[in-house]
Amino acid sequence: MEEGMHLQETKGLEETVKSLKEVSEKHEKTMEEFLSSQNKSLEDFISTKIEESIQRNNPSRYCTTGLPTTEFPKFSGDGFDEWVYKCNKFFDLYKTSDDVKVKLASIHMDGKALRWHKKMEQSPVTTWENYTHKMELKFGHKIHGSGMEKKPRETDTIDTKRPRRRICKLEENNGEEISKLNERFGPIYCNDESSNLRFRDAAWQHLLKNSPDRAAVTTEIYMSAMRKIEEEARATYDDGVVDHLSGPEFRWMMIKDGCFFLQLVLYVLGGAQQLGYPPDHSIFCQKTNYKDIEEWIEAMFFVGNQIPFAVLKELMKQSYFKNVIEKGKWEQPSDLGRTALYELLLLPAQEVPDSRKVFASRVNWLQQQQASDLLHGLQLLILGPKYEGEAEEEEEEKDLEAQHDIDNKISWSATELRKVGIHFRRLNRANGSRGIIFTNSMWRCKAYPILYLPHFLVGDDTELMFQNLRRYEISQKLDQSKQEVSTYLLFMSELIRTPGDAKLIRSRGIIQGTFKHNLELPRILRRLDLDGSYNKNLRRVKLQINDYSPPLWTKYWQIVSFVFILTILQTVYSILQFYRG
């Protein structure tokens, strides 16, 4: 009897399990139908949104009904750059509204991309640009120390040539100078201060709003431009400086820092109105604040606080900056800092070349030199091309004592040289300090020796520019004879010792600046604390000047002239007496 009851209980349990199983299967089927209907509803919603977007943005004459059906690209985690490019093309083709883009993309994800999206849903992203930016940090191509380097194939050709000049910080820069920097550009002195990041983000958003393309397309254009020169830009920095930055991180830093940098450049050159900011903007206001401009120029030319020149040139090619340049009427600045910005960045970006042949040839030469950064470009601007016929300088240091003796003992001021009959002339605009020469040829009768000197711009930023150039040459670890700007300034400091020397050279059109700045020039050169060795060219010029001696007849020229004048007067007096008699 007990056995029968046990069988009945077992049978009852089996029926219960069976019924529960049926209920469970029924619930699963119901859930699948529910999820299917939800997905269909979501797809219908997105399709409706797309149709509404098309109807809103496309007039009947531009209707996309004639376009072939295009399948939205799928993404599983590989080929991120290509996928984003296709998505942006799809959105642009069908005029997709911003509130649908992320949802539409998520439906076509699977694998690790879909898992990443589910995590992102916990902190929803409002715009497609921010969404792809965060996505790139996860799936973008990482290089140079990011832990996910792309290994080149054996057949790939790798250019291991490094730039001659590198962006690096100067070891003697103290923390106080760095802390005073109004703006910091690039990875060397960067920090996470909210003000710095806020200004860059605001400048980037302003650029997106004022570009002719949609924000997603503009972003992809800038990212593509940075990918082209990324290897060159990374190689411009000193070893190890950017190794901690992944590919996307480095590219975004170059884009945002570079765009903000160039907007400041155009503002400093007088393009406040063309940039398109409100008149009362906190930075780019139309009422010029000269103190702020001085601080920005100081930051732009600070050693190590640099953006690779390749990045700046590539950004200047983009539509926003081209439009700003086309709308402006730009004038040649008179001070050294603005002149460098004008000739290195603005003029090459103008589609209409400068009509002045000499000036245009100098700009073309500067572009051919492929400067590493702005300070390198400023150095080239001051040095100019090598004098014709001068071979590459490879001076052998055979007799160092004799060379130092020349450097230290042979020196004259401009006034002293003028007293012995040496004249001063200005080189043309295409030449710099490398073109300094001393002529005393026979066809000038050896009575008219000339020392040719380049333009010397003097202004409010003169001392700052020269101090930064000296630090730049030290940071590049050049030999003293190779520190050509320092050598040139040492040569000029010997010529210009007093305001009278400055006045004499200014009268020949060599020094350009106000009378006040000319009076300050001797003190500025002394404060630079110049010390070093001359290069081959300037040492040769000093020897030529030292060997010069006026012809013997010039020593008695005044006496001969006086006697000749007396003779003429006597003759005239005799003739007058004759006619009176």
mmCIF file with all atom_site columns, N, CA and C in Angstrom, residues 49 130 144 159 233 407 427 453 574:
data_model
loop_
_atom_site.group_PDB
_atom_site.id
_atom_site.type_symbol
_atom_site.label_atom_id
_atom_site.label_alt_id
_atom_site.label_comp_id
_atom_site.label_asym_id
_atom_site.label_entity_id
_atom_site.label_seq_id
_atom_site.pdbx_PDB_ins_code
_atom_site.Cartn_x
_atom_site.Cartn_y
_atom_site.Cartn_z
_atom_site.occupancy
_atom_site.B_iso_or_equiv
_atom_site.pdbx_formal_charge
_atom_site.auth_seq_id
_atom_site.auth_comp_id
_atom_site.auth_asym_id
_atom_site.auth_atom_id
_atom_site.pdbx_PDB_model_num
ATOM 1  N N  . LYS A 1 49  ? 11.827 57.956  -38.310 1.00 0.00 ? 49  LYS A N  1
ATOM 2  C CA . LYS A 1 49  ? 12.664 59.129  -38.052 1.00 0.00 ? 49  LYS A CA 1
ATOM 3  C C  . LYS A 1 49  ? 13.494 59.487  -39.277 1.00 0.00 ? 49  LYS A C  1
ATOM 4  N N  . ASN A 1 130 ? 30.830 62.711  -29.991 1.00 0.00 ? 130 ASN A N  1
ATOM 5  C CA . ASN A 1 130 ? 31.365 62.251  -28.707 1.00 0.00 ? 130 ASN A CA 1
ATOM 6  C C  . ASN A 1 130 ? 31.362 60.729  -28.618 1.00 0.00 ? 130 ASN A C  1
ATOM 7  N N  . HIS A 1 144 ? 52.828 53.264  -31.153 1.00 0.00 ? 144 HIS A N  1
ATOM 8  C CA . HIS A 1 144 ? 53.880 53.903  -30.361 1.00 0.00 ? 144 HIS A CA 1
ATOM 9  C C  . HIS A 1 144 ? 53.656 53.774  -28.863 1.00 0.00 ? 144 HIS A C  1
ATOM 10 N N  . ASP A 1 159 ? 60.740 54.530  -42.963 1.00 0.00 ? 159 ASP A N  1
ATOM 11 C CA . ASP A 1 159 ? 61.657 55.659  -42.992 1.00 0.00 ? 159 ASP A CA 1
ATOM 12 C C  . ASP A 1 159 ? 62.098 55.958  -41.571 1.00 0.00 ? 159 ASP A C  1
ATOM 13 N N  . ALA A 1 233 ? 54.795 63.801  -37.305 1.00 0.00 ? 233 ALA A N  1
ATOM 14 C CA . ALA A 1 233 ? 54.569 64.651  -36.132 1.00 0.00 ? 233 ALA A CA 1
ATOM 15 C C  . ALA A 1 233 ? 55.134 64.012  -34.872 1.00 0.00 ? 233 ALA A C  1
ATOM 16 N N  . ASP A 1 407 ? 88.054 85.984  -31.733 1.00 0.00 ? 407 ASP A N  1
ATOM 17 C CA . ASP A 1 407 ? 86.722 86.282  -31.208 1.00 0.00 ? 407 ASP A CA 1
ATOM 18 C C  . ASP A 1 407 ? 86.757 87.337  -30.115 1.00 0.00 ? 407 ASP A C  1
ATOM 19 N N  . LEU A 1 427 ? 71.347 94.461  -46.583 1.00 0.00 ? 427 LEU A N  1
ATOM 20 C CA . LEU A 1 427 ? 71.100 93.362  -47.511 1.00 0.00 ? 427 LEU A CA 1
ATOM 21 C C  . LEU A 1 427 ? 69.633 93.367  -47.936 1.00 0.00 ? 427 LEU A C  1
ATOM 22 N N  . LEU A 1 453 ? 74.769 94.298  -43.861 1.00 0.00 ? 453 LEU A N  1
ATOM 23 C CA . LEU A 1 453 ? 74.072 93.691  -42.721 1.00 0.00 ? 453 LEU A CA 1
ATOM 24 C C  . LEU A 1 453 ? 72.600 93.455  -43.070 1.00 0.00 ? 453 LEU A C  1
ATOM 25 N N  . SER A 1 574 ? 91.406 136.216 -58.428 1.00 0.00 ? 574 SER A N  1
ATOM 26 C CA . SER A 1 574 ? 92.301 136.870 -59.391 1.00 0.00 ? 574 SER A CA 1
ATOM 27 C C  . SER A 1 574 ? 91.542 137.290 -60.638 1.00 0.00 ? 574 SER A C  1
#
